[in-house]
Coordinates of C-alpha atoms and ligand atoms in Angstrom, one line a residue:
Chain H
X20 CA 0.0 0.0 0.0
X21 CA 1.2 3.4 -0.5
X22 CA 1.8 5.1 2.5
X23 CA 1.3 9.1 0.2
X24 CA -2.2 8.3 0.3
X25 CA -2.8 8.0 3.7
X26 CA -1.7 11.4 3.8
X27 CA -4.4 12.4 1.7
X28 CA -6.9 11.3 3.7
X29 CA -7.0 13.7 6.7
X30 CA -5.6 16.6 3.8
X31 CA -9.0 16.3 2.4
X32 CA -10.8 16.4 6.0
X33 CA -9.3 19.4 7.1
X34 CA -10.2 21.4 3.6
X35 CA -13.7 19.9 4.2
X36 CA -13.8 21.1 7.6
X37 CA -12.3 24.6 6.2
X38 CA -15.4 25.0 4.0
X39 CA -17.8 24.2 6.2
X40 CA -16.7 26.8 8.8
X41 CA -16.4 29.5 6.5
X42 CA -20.2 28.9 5.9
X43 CA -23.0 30.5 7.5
X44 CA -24.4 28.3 10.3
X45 CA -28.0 28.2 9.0
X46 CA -27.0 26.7 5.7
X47 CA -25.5 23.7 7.6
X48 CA -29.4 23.7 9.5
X49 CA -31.0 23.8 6.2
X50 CA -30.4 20.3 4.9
X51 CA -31.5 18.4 8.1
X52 CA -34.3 16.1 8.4
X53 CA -35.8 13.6 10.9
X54 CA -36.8 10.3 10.9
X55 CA -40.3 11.7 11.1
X56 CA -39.8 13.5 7.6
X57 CA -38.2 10.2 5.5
X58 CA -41.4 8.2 7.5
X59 CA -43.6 10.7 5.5
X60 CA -41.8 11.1 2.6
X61 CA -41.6 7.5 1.7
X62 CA -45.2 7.4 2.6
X63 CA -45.9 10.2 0.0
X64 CA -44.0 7.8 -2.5
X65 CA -45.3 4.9 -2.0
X66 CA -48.4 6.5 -2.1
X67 CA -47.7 7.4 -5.9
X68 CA -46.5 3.8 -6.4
X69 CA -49.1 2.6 -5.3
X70 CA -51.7 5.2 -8.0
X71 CA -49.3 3.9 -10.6
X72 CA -50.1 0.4 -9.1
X73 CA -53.7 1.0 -10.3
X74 CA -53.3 2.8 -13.5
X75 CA -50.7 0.3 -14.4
X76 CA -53.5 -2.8 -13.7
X77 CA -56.7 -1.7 -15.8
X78 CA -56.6 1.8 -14.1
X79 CA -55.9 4.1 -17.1
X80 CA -60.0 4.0 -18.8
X81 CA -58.8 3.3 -22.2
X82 CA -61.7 2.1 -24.0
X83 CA -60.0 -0.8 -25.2
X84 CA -59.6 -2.3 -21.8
X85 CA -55.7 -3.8 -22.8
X86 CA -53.5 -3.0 -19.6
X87 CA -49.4 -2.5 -19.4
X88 CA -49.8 -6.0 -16.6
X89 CA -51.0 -8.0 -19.6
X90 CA -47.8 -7.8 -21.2
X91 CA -44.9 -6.1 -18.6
X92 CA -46.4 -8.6 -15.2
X93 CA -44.5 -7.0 -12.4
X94 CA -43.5 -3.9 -14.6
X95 CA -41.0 -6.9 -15.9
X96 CA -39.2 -6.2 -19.3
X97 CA -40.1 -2.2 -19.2
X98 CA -35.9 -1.9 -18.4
X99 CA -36.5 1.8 -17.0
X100 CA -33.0 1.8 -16.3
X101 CA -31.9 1.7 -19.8
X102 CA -33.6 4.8 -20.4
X103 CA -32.6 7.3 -22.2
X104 CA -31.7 5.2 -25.1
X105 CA -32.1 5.1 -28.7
X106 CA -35.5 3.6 -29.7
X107 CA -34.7 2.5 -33.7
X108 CA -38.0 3.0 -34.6
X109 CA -38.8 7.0 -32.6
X110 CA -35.9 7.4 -34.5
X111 CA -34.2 9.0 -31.7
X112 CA -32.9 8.8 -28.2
X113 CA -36.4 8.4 -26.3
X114 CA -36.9 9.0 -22.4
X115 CA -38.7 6.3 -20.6
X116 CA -42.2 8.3 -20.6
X117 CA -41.9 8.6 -24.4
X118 CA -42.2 4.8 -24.5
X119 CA -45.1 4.6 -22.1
X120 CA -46.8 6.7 -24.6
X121 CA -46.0 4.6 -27.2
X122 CA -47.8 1.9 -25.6
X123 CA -50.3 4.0 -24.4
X124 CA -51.0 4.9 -28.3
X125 CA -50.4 1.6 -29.7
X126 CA -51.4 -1.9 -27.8
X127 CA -53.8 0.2 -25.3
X128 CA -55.2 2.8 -27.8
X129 CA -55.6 5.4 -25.5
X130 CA -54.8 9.4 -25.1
X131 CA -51.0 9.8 -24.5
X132 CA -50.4 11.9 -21.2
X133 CA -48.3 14.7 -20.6
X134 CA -44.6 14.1 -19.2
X135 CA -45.7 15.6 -15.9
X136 CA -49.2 14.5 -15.8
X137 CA -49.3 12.8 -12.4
X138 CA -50.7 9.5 -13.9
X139 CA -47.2 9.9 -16.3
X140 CA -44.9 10.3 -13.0
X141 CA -47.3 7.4 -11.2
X142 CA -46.7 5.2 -13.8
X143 CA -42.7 5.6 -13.6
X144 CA -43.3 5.7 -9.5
X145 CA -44.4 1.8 -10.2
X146 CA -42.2 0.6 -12.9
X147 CA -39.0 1.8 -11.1
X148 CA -40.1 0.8 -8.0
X149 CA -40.9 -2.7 -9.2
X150 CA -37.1 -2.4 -10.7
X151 CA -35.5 -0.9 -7.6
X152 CA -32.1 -2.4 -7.2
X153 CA -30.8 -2.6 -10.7
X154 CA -28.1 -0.7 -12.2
X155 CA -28.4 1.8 -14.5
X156 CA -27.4 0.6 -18.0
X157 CA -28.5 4.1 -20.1
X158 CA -28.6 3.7 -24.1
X159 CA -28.6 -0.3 -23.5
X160 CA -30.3 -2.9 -25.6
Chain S
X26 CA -41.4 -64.4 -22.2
X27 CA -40.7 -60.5 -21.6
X28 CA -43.6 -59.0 -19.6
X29 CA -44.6 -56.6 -22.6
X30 CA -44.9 -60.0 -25.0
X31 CA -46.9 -61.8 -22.4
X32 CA -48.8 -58.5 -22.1
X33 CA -49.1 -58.0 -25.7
X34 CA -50.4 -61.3 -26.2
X35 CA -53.4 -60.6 -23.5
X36 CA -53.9 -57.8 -24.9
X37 CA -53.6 -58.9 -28.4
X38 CA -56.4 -61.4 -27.9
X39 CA -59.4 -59.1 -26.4
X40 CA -58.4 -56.5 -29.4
X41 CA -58.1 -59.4 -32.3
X42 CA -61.7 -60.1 -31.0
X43 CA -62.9 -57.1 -31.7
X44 CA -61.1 -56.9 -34.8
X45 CA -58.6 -53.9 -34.5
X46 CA -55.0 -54.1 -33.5
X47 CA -53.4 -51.0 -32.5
X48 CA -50.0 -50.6 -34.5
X49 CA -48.6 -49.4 -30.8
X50 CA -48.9 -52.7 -29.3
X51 CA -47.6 -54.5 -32.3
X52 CA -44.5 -52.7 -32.7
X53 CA -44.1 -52.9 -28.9
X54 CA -43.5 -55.9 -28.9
X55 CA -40.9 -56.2 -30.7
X56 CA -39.4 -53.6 -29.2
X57 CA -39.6 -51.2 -32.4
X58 CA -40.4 -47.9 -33.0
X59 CA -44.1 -47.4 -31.9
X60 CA -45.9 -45.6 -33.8
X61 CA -46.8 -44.3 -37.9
X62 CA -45.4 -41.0 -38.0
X63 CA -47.6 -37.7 -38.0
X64 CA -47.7 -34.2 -37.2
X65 CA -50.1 -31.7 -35.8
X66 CA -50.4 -28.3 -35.1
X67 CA -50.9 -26.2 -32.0
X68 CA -52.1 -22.9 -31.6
X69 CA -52.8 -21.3 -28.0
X70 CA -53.3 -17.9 -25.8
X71 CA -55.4 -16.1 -27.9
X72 CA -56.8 -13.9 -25.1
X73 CA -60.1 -12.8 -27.3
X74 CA -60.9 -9.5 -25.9
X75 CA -65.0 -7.9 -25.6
X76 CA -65.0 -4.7 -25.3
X77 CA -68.5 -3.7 -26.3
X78 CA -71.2 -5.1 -29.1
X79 CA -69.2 -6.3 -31.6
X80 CA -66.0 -4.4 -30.9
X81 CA -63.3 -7.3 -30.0
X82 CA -59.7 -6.0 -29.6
X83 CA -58.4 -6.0 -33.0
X84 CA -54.6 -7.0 -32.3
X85 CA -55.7 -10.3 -30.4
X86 CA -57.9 -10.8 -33.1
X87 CA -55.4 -10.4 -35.7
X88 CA -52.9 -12.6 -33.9
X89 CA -55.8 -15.9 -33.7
X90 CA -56.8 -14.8 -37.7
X91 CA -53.1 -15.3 -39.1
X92 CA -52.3 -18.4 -36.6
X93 CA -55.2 -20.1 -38.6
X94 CA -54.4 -18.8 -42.3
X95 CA -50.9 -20.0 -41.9
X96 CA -52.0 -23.3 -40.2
X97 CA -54.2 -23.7 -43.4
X98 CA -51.6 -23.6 -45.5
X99 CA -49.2 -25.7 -43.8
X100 CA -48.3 -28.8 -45.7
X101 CA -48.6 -31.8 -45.0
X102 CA -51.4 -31.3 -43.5
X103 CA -51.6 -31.6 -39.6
X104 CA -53.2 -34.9 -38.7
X105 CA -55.4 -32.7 -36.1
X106 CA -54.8 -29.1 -34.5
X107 CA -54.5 -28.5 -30.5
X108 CA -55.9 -24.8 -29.1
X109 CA -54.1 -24.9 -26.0
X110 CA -56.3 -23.0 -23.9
X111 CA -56.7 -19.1 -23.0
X112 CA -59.3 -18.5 -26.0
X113 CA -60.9 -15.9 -24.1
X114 CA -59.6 -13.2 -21.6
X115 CA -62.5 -12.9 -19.2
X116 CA -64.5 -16.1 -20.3
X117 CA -68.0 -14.4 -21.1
X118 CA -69.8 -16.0 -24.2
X119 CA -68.9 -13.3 -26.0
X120 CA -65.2 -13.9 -26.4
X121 CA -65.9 -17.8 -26.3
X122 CA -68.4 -17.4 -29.3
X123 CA -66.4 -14.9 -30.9
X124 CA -63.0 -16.5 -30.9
X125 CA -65.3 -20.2 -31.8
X126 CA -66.2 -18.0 -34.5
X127 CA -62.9 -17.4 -36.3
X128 CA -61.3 -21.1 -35.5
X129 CA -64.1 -22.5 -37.5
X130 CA -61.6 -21.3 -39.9
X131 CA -59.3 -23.3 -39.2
X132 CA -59.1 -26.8 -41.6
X133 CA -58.9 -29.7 -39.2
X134 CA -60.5 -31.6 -36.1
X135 CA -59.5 -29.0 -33.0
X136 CA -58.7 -30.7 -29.3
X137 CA -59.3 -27.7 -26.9
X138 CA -57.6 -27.4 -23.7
X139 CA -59.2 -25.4 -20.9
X140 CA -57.6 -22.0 -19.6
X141 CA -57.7 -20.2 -16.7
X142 CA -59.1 -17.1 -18.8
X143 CA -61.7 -19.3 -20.3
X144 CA -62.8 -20.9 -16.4
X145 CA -63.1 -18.9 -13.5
X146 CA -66.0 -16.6 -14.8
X147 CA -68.7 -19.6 -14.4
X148 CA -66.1 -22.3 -13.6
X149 CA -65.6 -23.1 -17.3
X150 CA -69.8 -23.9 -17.6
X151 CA -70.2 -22.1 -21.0
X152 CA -67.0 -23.4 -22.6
X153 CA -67.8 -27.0 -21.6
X154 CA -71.3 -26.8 -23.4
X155 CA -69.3 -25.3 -26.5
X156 CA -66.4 -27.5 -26.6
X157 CA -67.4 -30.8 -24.3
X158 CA -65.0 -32.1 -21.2
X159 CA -62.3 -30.4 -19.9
X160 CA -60.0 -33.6 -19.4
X161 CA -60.0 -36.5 -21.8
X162 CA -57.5 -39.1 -24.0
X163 CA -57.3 -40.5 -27.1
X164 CA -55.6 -42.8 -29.0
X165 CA -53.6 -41.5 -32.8
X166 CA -51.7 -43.7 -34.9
X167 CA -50.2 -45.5 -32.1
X168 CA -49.6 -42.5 -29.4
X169 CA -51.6 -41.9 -26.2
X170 CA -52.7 -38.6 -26.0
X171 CA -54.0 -37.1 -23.0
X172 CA -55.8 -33.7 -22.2
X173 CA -55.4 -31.9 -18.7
X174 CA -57.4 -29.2 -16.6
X175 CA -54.7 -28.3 -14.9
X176 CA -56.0 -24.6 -14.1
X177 CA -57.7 -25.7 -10.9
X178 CA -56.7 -24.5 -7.8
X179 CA -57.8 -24.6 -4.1
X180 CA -61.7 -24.7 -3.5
X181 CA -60.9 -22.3 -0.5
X182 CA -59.7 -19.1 -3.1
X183 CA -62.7 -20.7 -6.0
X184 CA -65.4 -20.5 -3.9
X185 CA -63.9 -17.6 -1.4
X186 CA -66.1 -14.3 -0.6
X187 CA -66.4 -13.0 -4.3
X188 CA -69.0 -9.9 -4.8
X189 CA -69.6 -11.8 -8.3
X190 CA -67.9 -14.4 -10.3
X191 CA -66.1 -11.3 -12.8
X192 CA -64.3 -10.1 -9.7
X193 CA -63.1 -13.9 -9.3
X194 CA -62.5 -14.0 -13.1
X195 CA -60.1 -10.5 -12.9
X196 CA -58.1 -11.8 -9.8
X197 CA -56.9 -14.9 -11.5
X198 CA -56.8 -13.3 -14.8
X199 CA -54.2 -10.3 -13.2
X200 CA -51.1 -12.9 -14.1
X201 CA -48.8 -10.7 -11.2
X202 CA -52.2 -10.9 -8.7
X203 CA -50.3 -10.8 -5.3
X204 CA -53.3 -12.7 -4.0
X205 CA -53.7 -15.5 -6.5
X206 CA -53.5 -18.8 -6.2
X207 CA -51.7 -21.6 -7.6
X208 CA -52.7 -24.1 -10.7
X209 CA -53.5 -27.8 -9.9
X210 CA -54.6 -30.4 -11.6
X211 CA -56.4 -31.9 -8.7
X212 CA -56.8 -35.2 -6.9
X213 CA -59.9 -36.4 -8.7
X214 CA -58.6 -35.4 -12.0
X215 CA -54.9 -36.9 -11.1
X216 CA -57.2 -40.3 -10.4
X217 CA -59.0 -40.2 -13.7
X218 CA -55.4 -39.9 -14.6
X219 CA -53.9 -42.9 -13.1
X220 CA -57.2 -45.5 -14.1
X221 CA -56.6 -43.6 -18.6
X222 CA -52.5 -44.6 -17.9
X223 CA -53.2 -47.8 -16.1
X224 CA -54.3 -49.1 -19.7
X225 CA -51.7 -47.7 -21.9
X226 CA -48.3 -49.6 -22.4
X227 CA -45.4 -48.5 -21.3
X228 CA -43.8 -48.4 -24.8
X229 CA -46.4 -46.4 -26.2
X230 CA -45.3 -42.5 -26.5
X231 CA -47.5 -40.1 -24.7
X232 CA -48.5 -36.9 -24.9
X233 CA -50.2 -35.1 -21.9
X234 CA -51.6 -31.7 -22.6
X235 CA -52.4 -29.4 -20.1
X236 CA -52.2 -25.4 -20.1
X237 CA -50.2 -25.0 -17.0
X238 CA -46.3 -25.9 -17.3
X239 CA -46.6 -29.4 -14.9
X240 CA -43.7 -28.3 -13.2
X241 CA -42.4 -25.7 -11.1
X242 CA -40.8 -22.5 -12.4
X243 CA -42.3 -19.4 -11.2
X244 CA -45.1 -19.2 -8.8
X245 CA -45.4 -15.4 -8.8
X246 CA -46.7 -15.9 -12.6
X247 CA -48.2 -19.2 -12.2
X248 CA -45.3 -20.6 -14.2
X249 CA -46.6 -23.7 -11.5
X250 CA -48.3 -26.5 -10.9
X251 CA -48.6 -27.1 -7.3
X252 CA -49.2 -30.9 -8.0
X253 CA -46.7 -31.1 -10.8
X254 CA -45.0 -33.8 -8.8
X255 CA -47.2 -36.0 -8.5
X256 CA -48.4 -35.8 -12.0
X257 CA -44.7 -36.9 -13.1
X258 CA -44.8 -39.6 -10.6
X259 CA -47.8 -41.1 -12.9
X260 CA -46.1 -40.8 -16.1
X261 CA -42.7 -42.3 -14.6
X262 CA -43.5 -45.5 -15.9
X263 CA -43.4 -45.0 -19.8
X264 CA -40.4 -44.8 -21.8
X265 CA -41.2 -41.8 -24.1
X266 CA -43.3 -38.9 -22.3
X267 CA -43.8 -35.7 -23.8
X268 CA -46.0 -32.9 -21.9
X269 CA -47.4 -30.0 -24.1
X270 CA -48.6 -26.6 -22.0
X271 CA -49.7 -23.0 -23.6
X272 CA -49.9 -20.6 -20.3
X273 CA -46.6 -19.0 -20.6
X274 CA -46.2 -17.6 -23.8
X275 CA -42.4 -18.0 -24.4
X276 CA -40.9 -20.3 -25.8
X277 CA -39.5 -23.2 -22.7
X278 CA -38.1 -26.3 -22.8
X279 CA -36.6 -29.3 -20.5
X280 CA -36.8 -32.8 -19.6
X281 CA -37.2 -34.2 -15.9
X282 CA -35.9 -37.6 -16.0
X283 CA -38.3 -39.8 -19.0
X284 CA -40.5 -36.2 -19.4
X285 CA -40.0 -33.7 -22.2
X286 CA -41.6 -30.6 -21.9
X287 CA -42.2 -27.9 -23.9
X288 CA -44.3 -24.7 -24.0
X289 CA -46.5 -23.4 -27.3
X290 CA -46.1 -19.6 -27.8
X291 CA -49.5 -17.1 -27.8
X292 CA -50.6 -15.8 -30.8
X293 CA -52.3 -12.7 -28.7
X294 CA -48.5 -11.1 -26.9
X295 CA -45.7 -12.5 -25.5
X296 CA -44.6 -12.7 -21.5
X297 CA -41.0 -11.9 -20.1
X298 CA -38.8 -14.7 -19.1
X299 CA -39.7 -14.7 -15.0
X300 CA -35.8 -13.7 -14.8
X301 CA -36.7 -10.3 -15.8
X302 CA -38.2 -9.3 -12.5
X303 CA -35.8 -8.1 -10.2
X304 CA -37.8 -8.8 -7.6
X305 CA -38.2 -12.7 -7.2
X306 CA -36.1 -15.7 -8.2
X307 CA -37.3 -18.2 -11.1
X308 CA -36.4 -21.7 -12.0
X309 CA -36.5 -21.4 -15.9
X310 CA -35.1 -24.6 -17.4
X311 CA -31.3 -24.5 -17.7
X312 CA -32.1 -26.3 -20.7
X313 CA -34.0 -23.1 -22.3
X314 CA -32.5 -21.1 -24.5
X315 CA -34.7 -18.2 -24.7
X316 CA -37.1 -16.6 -27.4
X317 CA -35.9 -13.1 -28.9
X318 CA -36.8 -10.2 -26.7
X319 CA -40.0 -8.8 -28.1
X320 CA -40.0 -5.6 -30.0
X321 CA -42.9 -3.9 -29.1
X322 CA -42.9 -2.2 -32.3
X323 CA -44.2 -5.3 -34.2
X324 CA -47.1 -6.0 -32.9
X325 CA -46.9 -9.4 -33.7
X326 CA -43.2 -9.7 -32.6
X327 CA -42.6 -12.9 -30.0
X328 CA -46.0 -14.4 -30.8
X329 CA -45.9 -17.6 -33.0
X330 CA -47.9 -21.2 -33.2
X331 CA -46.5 -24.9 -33.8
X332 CA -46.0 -27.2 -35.8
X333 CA -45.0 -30.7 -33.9
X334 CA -43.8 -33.8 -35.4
X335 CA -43.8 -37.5 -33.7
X336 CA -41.8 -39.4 -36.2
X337 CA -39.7 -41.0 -33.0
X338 CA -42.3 -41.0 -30.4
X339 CA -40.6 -38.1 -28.7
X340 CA -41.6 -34.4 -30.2
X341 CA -39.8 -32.6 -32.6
X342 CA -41.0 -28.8 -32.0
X343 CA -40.8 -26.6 -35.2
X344 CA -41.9 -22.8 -33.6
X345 CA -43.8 -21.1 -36.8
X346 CA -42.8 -17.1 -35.4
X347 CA -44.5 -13.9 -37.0
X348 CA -41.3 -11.7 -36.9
X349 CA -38.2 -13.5 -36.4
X350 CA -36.6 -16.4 -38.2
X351 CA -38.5 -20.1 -37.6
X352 CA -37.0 -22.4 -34.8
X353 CA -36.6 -26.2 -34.2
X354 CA -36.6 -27.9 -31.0
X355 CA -35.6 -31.4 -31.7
X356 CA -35.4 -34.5 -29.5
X357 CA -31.4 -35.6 -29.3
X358 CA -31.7 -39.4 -29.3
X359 CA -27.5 -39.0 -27.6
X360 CA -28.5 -36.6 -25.2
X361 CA -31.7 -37.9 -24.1
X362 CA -33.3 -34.3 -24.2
X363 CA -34.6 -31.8 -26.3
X364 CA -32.4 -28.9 -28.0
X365 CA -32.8 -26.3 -30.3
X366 CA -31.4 -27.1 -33.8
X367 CA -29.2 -23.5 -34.5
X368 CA -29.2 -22.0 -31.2
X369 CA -26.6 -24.3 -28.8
X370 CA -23.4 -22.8 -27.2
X371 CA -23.9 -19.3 -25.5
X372 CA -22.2 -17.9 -28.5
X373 CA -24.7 -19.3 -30.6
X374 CA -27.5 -17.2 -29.0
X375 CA -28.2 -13.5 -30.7
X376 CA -28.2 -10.3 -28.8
X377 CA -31.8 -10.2 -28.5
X378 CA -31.9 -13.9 -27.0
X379 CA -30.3 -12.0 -23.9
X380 CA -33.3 -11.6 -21.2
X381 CA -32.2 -8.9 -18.3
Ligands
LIG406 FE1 -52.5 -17.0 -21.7
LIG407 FE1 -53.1 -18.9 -18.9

């Protein structure tokens, strides 16, 4: 092992510590949180999750009645964390909600949503929640 | 005397009375190959979609229309044609009528096989008085065939506190339901089982059809049969076994000791391999190599139907697919198993025959 980067180590503290003094004390306060606030934040997610849940199983009212389950079970084989990629046939490199649309459009014959519709960001909520652990892999195919 | 001669013989002499012989038992006994050779075709998981009057969803509709013009085409002809189950997506007598409608299409005496999507609306009543029993056998050109219900599951979730039967029908159909149940075949079915086998040499090939895989590789999906065991257990006994299932729509092989199986593709959309959910661990056949990942942009893309040959007595699986280039699954006489006829080595396998 090489005993120079040891030295490093504590260099790197001390500027850290540096930086942080010369700041004023109420940005240092900003940034804290209790246990209290990630208890209600992950509720407030898993609330979405849960709406894209729904919308995700039958929930979206396209006439059609076709649902994303019937052929992604699980959100399986949606690969939200290959997004953005290239998508041969958009002709371009297409962000994950594009895609949903596409489905949306195509198998389900329904209205497309907006990027920030709620339903849209539900809809992601659920299919990266039901990939949570992956690595990302953007552009892969 | 072998005990299949002195067998034969007995046997031999009731059937010689009534003045047919099987070729099965003659060959049999002289330890031969067993049977004429003959194909069929197999077309499953249509998933016939009502949405109102006479509006059906078209792309499920178009899958089921081309399955049966290319089937018609196919030459030699098929000796019969199995639908193996799934016909319907919510079982009213809408979808069964409709989807009836367009297989009388199709050139050929049909064998249907009873889904889950075409039973748990009214317990398969409608489809039964269309199409006749759920679980039968018969006899072709020297194999014993034999056809399964092997959607059942625990009277406990069946007959549970539903508000109406469609709310039973959408729980099982919901493939990811967190509060399904699993597929069984059932002990009174598994005994009608063991009495058809009892009278069936053990050199004659057979073919059990059922639309769940009879074994274990996914319960999350219902990739499961919770009696697959003991169904196994029943066939041990026969030299050539081959079991047939729809259910899955991918394209799965394996054998389990004297037991090929293999799944039939849907002609409505394809599934992901169970590998693909992060979430849970599968048992997918070593054996398997996968089917091309779907491209959602052909609609059509990973669905396909069969065409099956029986020249050995074990299956020789030829995968008709809409948007990719045909495949073969082919009984290996060496290897005592099945394997695909171009795709072997992992080098062999194409990019998109990489599930993740
Ligand atoms: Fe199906
Ligand atoms: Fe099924």
């Amino acid at each position: 092992m090489n005993p120079r980067r040891y030295g490093l180590a504590p260099a790197g503290l001390s500027f850290g510590l540096v930086l942080l003094s010369s700041c004023p004390s109420h940005f240092a306060r900003a940034d804290e949180f209790t246990k209290e606030d990630l208890a209600r934040w992950q509720q407030e997610y898993m609330t979405v999750v849960d709406q894209g849940d729904r919308l995700f199983h039958g929930g979206l009212g396209n006439p059609n009645t076709v649902s994303c389950d019937q052929c992604h079970p699980n959100a399986a084989n949606t690969h939200p964390e290959t997004y953005p990629k290239f998508q041969k046939q958009l002709g371009k490199v297409a962000v994950l909600g594009e895609m949903i649309n596409w489905c949306i459009m195509n198998p389900l014959e329904g209205e497309v949503l907006a990027l920030d519709d709620p339903n849209m960001i539900a809809l992601q909520a659920y299919i990266l929640h039901e990939r949570r652990g992956v690595a990302l892999v953007p552009g892969r195919h | 005397m072998s005990m299949n001669r002195r067998r034969f013989l007995k046997a031999g002499g009731t059937l010689l009375a009534a003045g047919t012989l099987p070729i099965s038992i003659v060959n049999a006994s002289f330890g031969r190959s067993a049977h004429e050779s003959f194909s069929f075709a197999y077309i499953s998981d249509s998933h016939i979609t009502h949405i109102k009057g006479n509006e059906f969803v078209r792309n499920w509709d178009r899958g089921l229309i081309r399955a049966i013009s290319e089937c018609n085409l196919l030459t030699p002809r098929p000796d019969f044609i199995i639908y193996g189950g799934d016909l319907a997506q919510l079982g009213t007598p809408e979808e069964i009528d409709h989807a009836l409608d367009l297989m009388g299409g199709l050139r050929g005496k049909v064998h249907y096989v009873m889904g889950e999507h075409d039973y748990y609306l009214d317990l398969g009543e409608y489809w039964r008085k269309q199409l006749g029993p759920d679980h039968y056998s018969f006899d072709h050109k020297g194999v014993h065939f034999v056809v399964l219900n092997s959607i059942l599951t625990y009277d406990t979730w069946t007959h549970g506190p539903w508000e109406t039967p469609m709310a039973r029908m959408k729980a099982m159909a919901r493939l990811d339901n967190p509060n399904g149940s699993p597929f069984m075949v059932g002990a009174a079915q598994r005994e009608w089982l063991r009495r058809d086998l009892d009278r069936v040499n053990r050199n004659t090939p057979v073919v059990v059809i059922s639309h769940s895989p009879l074994q274990k590789i996914f319960k999350g999906w219902n990739f499961w049969t919770e009696d697959a065991e003991e169904i196994q257990a029943l066939l041990k006994r026969f030299k050539t076994v081959t079991v047939l299932y729809g259910h899955v729509h991918q394209i799965q092989y394996n054998q389990i000791g004297n037991i090929s199986f293999h799944a039939v593709m849907a002609t409505a959309w394809p599934w992901p391999y169970p590998a693909s959910y992060a979430q849970a661990e599968s048992h997918l056949p070593k054996l398997t190599i996968e089917m091309n990942r779907a491209d959602p942009f052909f609609e059509r893309d990973a669905t396909g139907w069969q065409m099956i040959n029986l020249q050995t007595g074990n299956v020789d699986m030829h995968y008709l697919l809409a948007d990719n280039r045909n495949r073969s699954v082919v009984f290996d006489r060496k290897l005592k198993r099945p394997l695909d006829a171009r795709y072997r080595a992992d080098a062999d396998r194409i990019p998109p025959q990489v599930h993740f």
